[in-house]
Amino acid sequence: MKQKTWPDRTDGSRFTAFPFSKPCNGGEWKTKYSRLSKFSSKPSSSPPPTGPDFSALPFDILMKIAAPFNFPSLLAASLVCRSWRDALRPLREAMLLLRYGKRFKHGRGGVRRNLEKALDSFLKAAARGSTLAMVDAGLIYWERGQKEEAIALYQKAAALGDPAGQCNLGISYLNAQPQNHKEAVKWLHEASVGGHVRAQYQLALCLHHGLGLDRNLQEAARWYLKAAEGGYVRAMYNVSLCYTFGEGLSHSLRHAKKWMKKAADRGHSKAQFEHGLSLFSEGEMLKAVVYLELATRSGETAATHVKNVILQQLSATSRDRAMLLADSWRALPSSR
């Protein structure tokens, strides 16, 4: 599901892309409380603290709540009481299967890459209720071209509240034949509200193009900005262009340059090219060459000519310095 982030200058539009009914043993707490009171110099006259009795949650609801949990959160929930520990046992087993699956998927932990074994582990974990495993299994199915199987797993994960499942489901509807823009926007919005940065970016694209809802540049820019602030590189690039052209955001070259540099420093090749051009226009020749060289190495062929023109104006020492900086460059962390 690779998508084009922004069109070439010759394109018509500047924007394109594309967590039981069996309660805990209440006597456990009372026993511990009474034992502690024996060591107090003065017995406490105040009653034990009261509040919602979460231990009385039905098992099925607890499982739905915990389905999207990661391993640390799942372990923390399992320590609440014996009832929760027993109820969440299938999900703890699922986490182990999920780990095995990832090892086989990526060829880590001393095993060779094996997608069949990875998928088998993910499906077993999904059967135990893990939405994380549902999403991973769905990804493998999608890459194989088995889109119906992938969408079925994304639907289960999405219904259980998993933001990644909601996001992937929305993107799947955008890539389905025929496309289903309304369902796509529905699930992308759910994931976006849950803080999923890729979903925020995709929702912004839908708003920008009027897919599944009315075109709204202000709302599109707002979601681009949320995704960018969450570390999504493509959104950083689009935010820069919004500021550049005044689409959905007030025209500001200062903010445009700031977001373009953020995207460039995180490995966005078009941003590296654009930022290199900006530095060139400001007379920052050495820095310009570094960004243009990075863009060239990432496949931006248009950057090559400009880079070569600048190199002719630099001394041999400066040229060597620029290439050394490009060789030692590392992208800043991002959500991609």
Short mmCIF file of C-alpha atoms in Angstrom, two decimals:
data_model
loop_
_atom_site.label_atom_id
_atom_site.label_comp_id
_atom_site.label_asym_id
_atom_site.label_seq_id
_atom_site.Cartn_x
_atom_site.Cartn_y
_atom_site.Cartn_z
CA MET A 1 0.00 0.00 0.00
CA LYS A 2 2.70 2.42 -0.96
CA GLN A 3 1.29 5.82 -1.70
CA LYS A 4 2.48 8.92 -3.35
CA THR A 5 2.72 11.72 -0.84
CA TRP A 6 2.73 14.78 -3.04
CA PRO A 7 2.45 15.26 -6.80
CA ASP A 8 5.06 16.63 -9.10
CA ARG A 9 4.83 20.31 -9.94
CA THR A 10 3.24 19.38 -13.27
CA ASP A 11 0.27 17.63 -11.61
CA GLY A 12 -3.05 19.41 -11.49
CA SER A 13 -3.36 19.44 -7.70
CA ARG A 14 -0.51 20.03 -5.27
CA PHE A 15 -1.87 17.58 -2.68
CA THR A 16 -2.09 13.84 -3.33
CA ALA A 17 -0.91 10.72 -1.66
CA PHE A 18 -1.95 8.87 -0.79
CA PRO A 19 -8.11 -3.11 25.59
CA PHE A 20 -16.05 -11.60 34.09
CA SER A 21 -18.39 -12.38 35.86
CA LYS A 22 -16.17 -14.18 38.51
CA PRO A 23 -15.18 -11.57 41.12
CA CYS A 24 -11.87 -11.36 42.93
CA ASN A 25 -11.65 -12.73 46.46
CA GLY A 26 -12.60 -9.66 48.46
CA GLY A 27 -11.28 -11.29 51.65
CA GLU A 28 -7.73 -11.04 50.36
CA TRP A 29 -7.62 -7.28 50.76
CA LYS A 30 -9.38 -7.33 54.12
CA THR A 31 -6.93 -9.90 55.52
CA LYS A 32 -3.92 -7.86 54.44
CA TYR A 33 -5.50 -4.70 55.84
CA SER A 34 -6.19 -6.32 59.22
CA ARG A 35 -2.61 -7.65 59.40
CA LEU A 36 -1.19 -4.24 58.74
CA SER A 37 -3.41 -2.68 61.41
CA LYS A 38 -1.79 -4.92 64.09
CA PHE A 39 1.45 -3.05 63.64
CA SER A 40 -0.16 0.38 63.91
CA SER A 41 0.26 2.29 67.19
CA LYS A 42 -3.36 3.34 66.94
CA PRO A 43 -6.16 1.50 65.18
CA SER A 44 -7.63 3.45 62.32
CA SER A 45 -11.19 4.63 62.81
CA SER A 46 -11.72 5.40 59.12
CA PRO A 47 -13.19 2.68 56.90
CA PRO A 48 -11.21 1.17 54.01
CA PRO A 49 -11.28 3.28 50.85
CA THR A 50 -14.15 2.60 48.52
CA GLY A 51 -14.49 3.05 44.78
CA PRO A 52 -15.55 1.25 41.63
CA ASP A 53 -15.18 -2.54 41.91
CA PHE A 54 -13.43 -3.26 38.64
CA SER A 55 -12.91 -6.89 39.71
CA ALA A 56 -16.59 -7.49 39.02
CA LEU A 57 -16.18 -6.80 35.30
CA PRO A 58 -17.59 -9.65 33.20
CA PHE A 59 -14.87 -11.76 31.58
CA ASP A 60 -15.92 -10.92 28.03
CA ILE A 61 -15.80 -7.17 28.66
CA LEU A 62 -12.41 -7.46 30.35
CA MET A 63 -11.08 -9.38 27.36
CA LYS A 64 -12.34 -6.70 24.98
CA ILE A 65 -10.74 -3.97 27.05
CA ALA A 66 -7.41 -5.79 27.23
CA ALA A 67 -7.34 -7.03 23.62
CA PRO A 68 -5.20 -4.11 22.30
CA PHE A 69 -2.85 -4.09 25.34
CA ASN A 70 0.88 -4.41 24.85
CA PHE A 71 2.83 -6.86 27.04
CA PRO A 72 3.70 -4.46 29.93
CA SER A 73 0.08 -3.25 30.18
CA LEU A 74 -1.20 -6.82 30.06
CA LEU A 75 1.12 -7.89 32.87
CA ALA A 76 0.06 -4.91 34.97
CA ALA A 77 -3.62 -5.79 34.46
CA SER A 78 -2.92 -9.43 35.35
CA LEU A 79 -1.56 -8.34 38.75
CA VAL A 80 -4.79 -6.58 39.77
CA CYS A 81 -6.31 -9.71 41.26
CA ARG A 82 -6.54 -13.48 40.84
CA SER A 83 -9.69 -13.26 38.76
CA TRP A 84 -8.09 -10.89 36.25
CA ARG A 85 -4.93 -12.99 36.20
CA ASP A 86 -6.94 -16.11 35.24
CA ALA A 87 -9.14 -14.29 32.75
CA LEU A 88 -6.20 -12.72 30.93
CA ARG A 89 -4.21 -15.94 30.61
CA PRO A 90 -5.17 -16.41 26.91
CA LEU A 91 -3.88 -12.94 26.08
CA ARG A 92 -0.59 -13.57 27.88
CA GLU A 93 -0.21 -16.73 25.82
CA ALA A 94 -1.03 -14.67 22.74
CA MET A 95 1.79 -12.27 23.56
CA LEU A 96 4.30 -15.10 23.56
CA LEU A 97 2.99 -16.34 20.22
CA LEU A 98 3.15 -12.79 18.90
CA ARG A 99 6.82 -12.56 19.86
CA TYR A 100 7.55 -15.86 18.11
CA GLY A 101 5.72 -14.61 15.04
CA LYS A 102 7.75 -11.41 14.86
CA ARG A 103 10.97 -13.38 15.17
CA PHE A 104 10.02 -15.51 12.19
CA LYS A 105 8.71 -12.55 10.23
CA HIS A 106 11.90 -10.54 10.55
CA GLY A 107 14.43 -13.37 10.94
CA ARG A 108 15.51 -12.32 14.42
CA GLY A 109 16.49 -14.10 17.63
CA GLY A 110 18.53 -16.78 15.91
CA VAL A 111 15.82 -17.99 13.49
CA ARG A 112 15.55 -17.69 9.75
CA ARG A 113 12.86 -15.59 8.17
CA ASN A 114 9.79 -17.76 7.60
CA LEU A 115 6.48 -16.09 6.77
CA GLU A 116 4.51 -19.34 7.01
CA LYS A 117 5.61 -19.88 10.62
CA ALA A 118 5.12 -16.19 11.36
CA LEU A 119 1.56 -16.27 10.02
CA ASP A 120 0.80 -19.47 11.96
CA SER A 121 1.98 -17.86 15.21
CA PHE A 122 0.04 -14.66 14.51
CA LEU A 123 -3.17 -16.57 13.77
CA LYS A 124 -2.85 -18.62 16.98
CA ALA A 125 -2.32 -15.39 18.95
CA ALA A 126 -5.28 -13.77 17.17
CA ALA A 127 -7.47 -16.75 18.12
CA ARG A 128 -6.61 -15.98 21.76
CA GLY A 129 -7.89 -12.42 21.34
CA SER A 130 -4.80 -10.32 20.57
CA THR A 131 -5.63 -7.47 18.22
CA LEU A 132 -1.91 -6.85 17.71
CA ALA A 133 -1.63 -10.33 16.22
CA MET A 134 -4.73 -9.77 14.10
CA VAL A 135 -3.08 -6.75 12.54
CA ASP A 136 0.22 -8.57 11.92
CA ALA A 137 -1.55 -11.53 10.35
CA GLY A 138 -3.59 -9.15 8.24
CA LEU A 139 -0.44 -7.48 6.96
CA ILE A 140 0.96 -10.79 5.75
CA TYR A 141 -2.31 -11.68 4.05
CA TRP A 142 -2.41 -8.26 2.39
CA GLU A 143 1.16 -8.57 1.10
CA ARG A 144 0.21 -11.95 -0.37
CA GLY A 145 -2.74 -10.46 -2.19
CA GLN A 146 -5.28 -12.21 0.06
CA LYS A 147 -7.14 -8.99 0.73
CA GLU A 148 -10.42 -10.49 1.94
CA GLU A 149 -8.62 -12.43 4.68
CA ALA A 150 -6.67 -9.32 5.63
CA ILE A 151 -9.77 -7.12 5.80
CA ALA A 152 -11.60 -9.72 7.94
CA LEU A 153 -8.79 -9.59 10.51
CA TYR A 154 -8.61 -5.80 10.40
CA GLN A 155 -12.36 -5.67 11.00
CA LYS A 156 -12.04 -7.84 14.14
CA ALA A 157 -9.18 -5.71 15.48
CA ALA A 158 -10.99 -2.48 14.63
CA ALA A 159 -14.19 -3.60 16.37
CA LEU A 160 -12.12 -4.29 19.51
CA GLY A 161 -10.78 -0.73 19.44
CA ASP A 162 -7.29 -1.28 18.10
CA PRO A 163 -6.13 1.96 16.39
CA ALA A 164 -3.73 0.17 14.04
CA GLY A 165 -6.50 -2.21 12.99
CA GLN A 166 -8.84 0.74 12.44
CA CYS A 167 -6.22 2.56 10.39
CA ASN A 168 -5.40 -0.47 8.24
CA LEU A 169 -9.08 -1.16 7.71
CA GLY A 170 -9.65 2.39 6.53
CA ILE A 171 -6.69 2.24 4.15
CA SER A 172 -7.92 -1.14 2.89
CA TYR A 173 -11.27 0.42 1.96
CA LEU A 174 -9.39 3.16 0.09
CA ASN A 175 -7.54 0.52 -1.91
CA ALA A 176 -10.47 -1.85 -2.41
CA GLN A 177 -12.13 -2.43 -5.76
CA PRO A 178 -14.51 -0.69 -5.71
CA GLN A 179 -13.34 1.86 -3.17
CA ASN A 180 -15.50 2.58 -0.12
CA HIS A 181 -14.66 6.12 0.90
CA LYS A 182 -17.34 6.49 3.58
CA GLU A 183 -16.26 3.37 5.48
CA ALA A 184 -12.64 4.38 5.03
CA VAL A 185 -13.22 7.82 6.55
CA LYS A 186 -15.27 6.30 9.40
CA TRP A 187 -12.43 4.03 10.53
CA LEU A 188 -9.66 6.51 9.83
CA HIS A 189 -11.47 9.02 12.04
CA GLU A 190 -11.80 6.42 14.85
CA ALA A 191 -8.08 5.70 14.69
CA SER A 192 -7.18 9.38 14.41
CA VAL A 193 -9.12 10.26 17.55
CA GLY A 194 -7.22 7.41 19.23
CA GLY A 195 -3.96 9.14 18.32
CA HIS A 196 -2.78 6.98 15.41
CA VAL A 197 -0.56 9.33 13.38
CA ARG A 198 -0.73 7.46 10.10
CA ALA A 199 -4.53 7.47 10.30
CA GLN A 200 -4.45 11.21 11.00
CA TYR A 201 -2.37 11.72 7.87
CA GLN A 202 -4.68 9.56 5.73
CA LEU A 203 -7.76 11.30 7.13
CA ALA A 204 -6.19 14.63 6.22
CA LEU A 205 -5.71 13.42 2.65
CA CYS A 206 -9.38 12.41 2.45
CA LEU A 207 -10.41 15.83 3.72
CA HIS A 208 -8.05 17.50 1.29
CA HIS A 209 -9.50 15.65 -1.70
CA GLY A 210 -13.10 15.38 -0.54
CA LEU A 211 -13.08 11.58 -0.41
CA GLY A 212 -16.03 10.24 1.59
CA LEU A 213 -16.86 13.69 2.94
CA ASP A 214 -16.88 17.32 1.90
CA ARG A 215 -13.54 18.87 0.99
CA ASN A 216 -12.25 20.95 3.91
CA LEU A 217 -8.74 22.41 3.68
CA GLN A 218 -8.78 23.82 7.23
CA GLU A 219 -9.68 20.43 8.73
CA ALA A 220 -7.18 18.69 6.47
CA ALA A 221 -4.40 21.01 7.62
CA ARG A 222 -5.41 20.48 11.25
CA TRP A 223 -5.00 16.69 10.92
CA TYR A 224 -1.79 17.08 8.92
CA LEU A 225 -0.43 19.17 11.78
CA LYS A 226 -1.51 16.62 14.43
CA ALA A 227 0.20 13.82 12.53
CA ALA A 228 3.31 15.94 12.00
CA GLU A 229 3.50 16.83 15.68
CA GLY A 230 3.20 13.09 16.40
CA GLY A 231 6.29 12.45 14.29
CA TYR A 232 4.81 11.36 10.95
CA VAL A 233 7.29 12.45 8.29
CA ARG A 234 4.94 12.64 5.30
CA ALA A 235 2.66 14.89 7.32
CA MET A 236 5.60 17.17 8.15
CA TYR A 237 6.23 17.61 4.44
CA ASN A 238 2.57 18.35 3.74
CA VAL A 239 2.37 20.82 6.62
CA SER A 240 5.29 22.66 5.08
CA LEU A 241 3.45 22.89 1.76
CA CYS A 242 0.27 24.06 3.50
CA TYR A 243 2.23 26.94 5.00
CA THR A 244 3.98 27.60 1.69
CA PHE A 245 0.78 27.90 -0.36
CA GLY A 246 -1.54 29.11 2.41
CA GLU A 247 -3.87 26.14 2.02
CA GLY A 248 -5.68 25.47 5.30
CA LEU A 249 -2.99 27.35 7.22
CA SER A 250 -1.93 30.98 7.11
CA HIS A 251 0.88 31.61 4.66
CA SER A 252 4.20 31.54 6.53
CA LEU A 253 7.54 30.89 4.90
CA ARG A 254 9.20 30.68 8.32
CA HIS A 255 6.91 27.82 9.44
CA ALA A 256 7.16 26.23 6.00
CA LYS A 257 10.94 26.12 6.22
CA LYS A 258 10.82 24.75 9.80
CA TRP A 259 8.61 21.80 8.83
CA MET A 260 10.47 21.15 5.59
CA LYS A 261 13.73 20.84 7.54
CA LYS A 262 12.05 18.52 10.09
CA ALA A 263 10.95 16.23 7.27
CA ALA A 264 14.33 16.41 5.55
CA ASP A 265 16.19 15.57 8.77
CA ARG A 266 14.00 12.47 9.11
CA GLY A 267 14.75 11.14 5.68
CA HIS A 268 12.00 12.48 3.41
CA SER A 269 13.73 12.65 0.03
CA LYS A 270 11.53 15.34 -1.54
CA ALA A 271 11.94 17.45 1.60
CA GLN A 272 15.70 17.03 1.36
CA PHE A 273 15.57 18.27 -2.21
CA GLU A 274 13.32 21.23 -1.39
CA HIS A 275 15.35 22.16 1.69
CA GLY A 276 18.55 21.93 -0.31
CA LEU A 277 17.12 24.35 -2.88
CA SER A 278 16.11 26.71 -0.08
CA LEU A 279 19.61 26.66 1.39
CA PHE A 280 21.08 27.26 -2.05
CA SER A 281 18.90 30.33 -2.53
CA GLU A 282 20.13 31.65 0.85
CA GLY A 283 23.76 31.16 -0.10
CA GLU A 284 24.35 28.22 2.28
CA MET A 285 26.25 26.28 -0.35
CA LEU A 286 27.90 23.61 1.83
CA LYS A 287 24.66 22.72 3.66
CA ALA A 288 22.76 22.78 0.39
CA VAL A 289 25.11 20.24 -1.17
CA VAL A 290 24.68 17.89 1.82
CA TYR A 291 20.87 17.85 1.54
CA LEU A 292 20.95 17.62 -2.25
CA GLU A 293 23.38 14.72 -2.05
CA LEU A 294 21.07 12.95 0.43
CA ALA A 295 18.13 13.54 -1.89
CA THR A 296 20.11 12.19 -4.84
CA ARG A 297 21.02 9.04 -2.93
CA SER A 298 17.30 8.54 -2.16
CA GLY A 299 16.39 8.69 -5.85
CA GLU A 300 15.58 12.36 -6.41
CA THR A 301 17.31 12.65 -9.78
CA ALA A 302 16.37 16.31 -10.17
CA ALA A 303 18.65 17.11 -7.22
CA THR A 304 21.71 15.85 -9.07
CA HIS A 305 21.99 18.72 -11.54
CA VAL A 306 21.64 21.44 -8.90
CA LYS A 307 24.15 19.66 -6.66
CA ASN A 308 26.70 19.46 -9.46
CA VAL A 309 26.31 23.15 -10.24
CA ILE A 310 27.02 24.04 -6.61
CA LEU A 311 29.97 21.64 -6.36
CA GLN A 312 31.71 23.49 -9.17
CA GLN A 313 31.62 26.63 -7.02
CA LEU A 314 33.16 24.96 -3.96
CA SER A 315 36.78 24.29 -3.16
CA ALA A 316 38.08 20.72 -3.07
CA THR A 317 38.20 20.90 0.73
CA SER A 318 34.56 22.00 0.92
CA ARG A 319 33.46 19.32 -1.53
CA ASP A 320 35.19 16.63 0.55
CA ARG A 321 33.66 18.07 3.72
CA ALA A 322 30.16 17.97 2.19
CA MET A 323 30.51 14.33 1.08
CA LEU A 324 31.86 13.38 4.53
CA LEU A 325 28.84 15.00 6.18
CA ALA A 326 26.49 13.16 3.82
CA ASP A 327 28.24 9.85 4.51
CA SER A 328 27.97 10.29 8.29
CA TRP A 329 24.35 11.57 8.20
CA ARG A 330 21.70 9.58 10.08
CA ALA A 331 17.98 10.23 10.00
CA LEU A 332 16.31 11.48 13.19
CA PRO A 333 13.70 9.15 14.78
CA SER A 334 10.20 9.39 13.38
CA SER A 335 6.87 7.56 13.13
CA ARG A 336 7.35 7.35 9.36
#
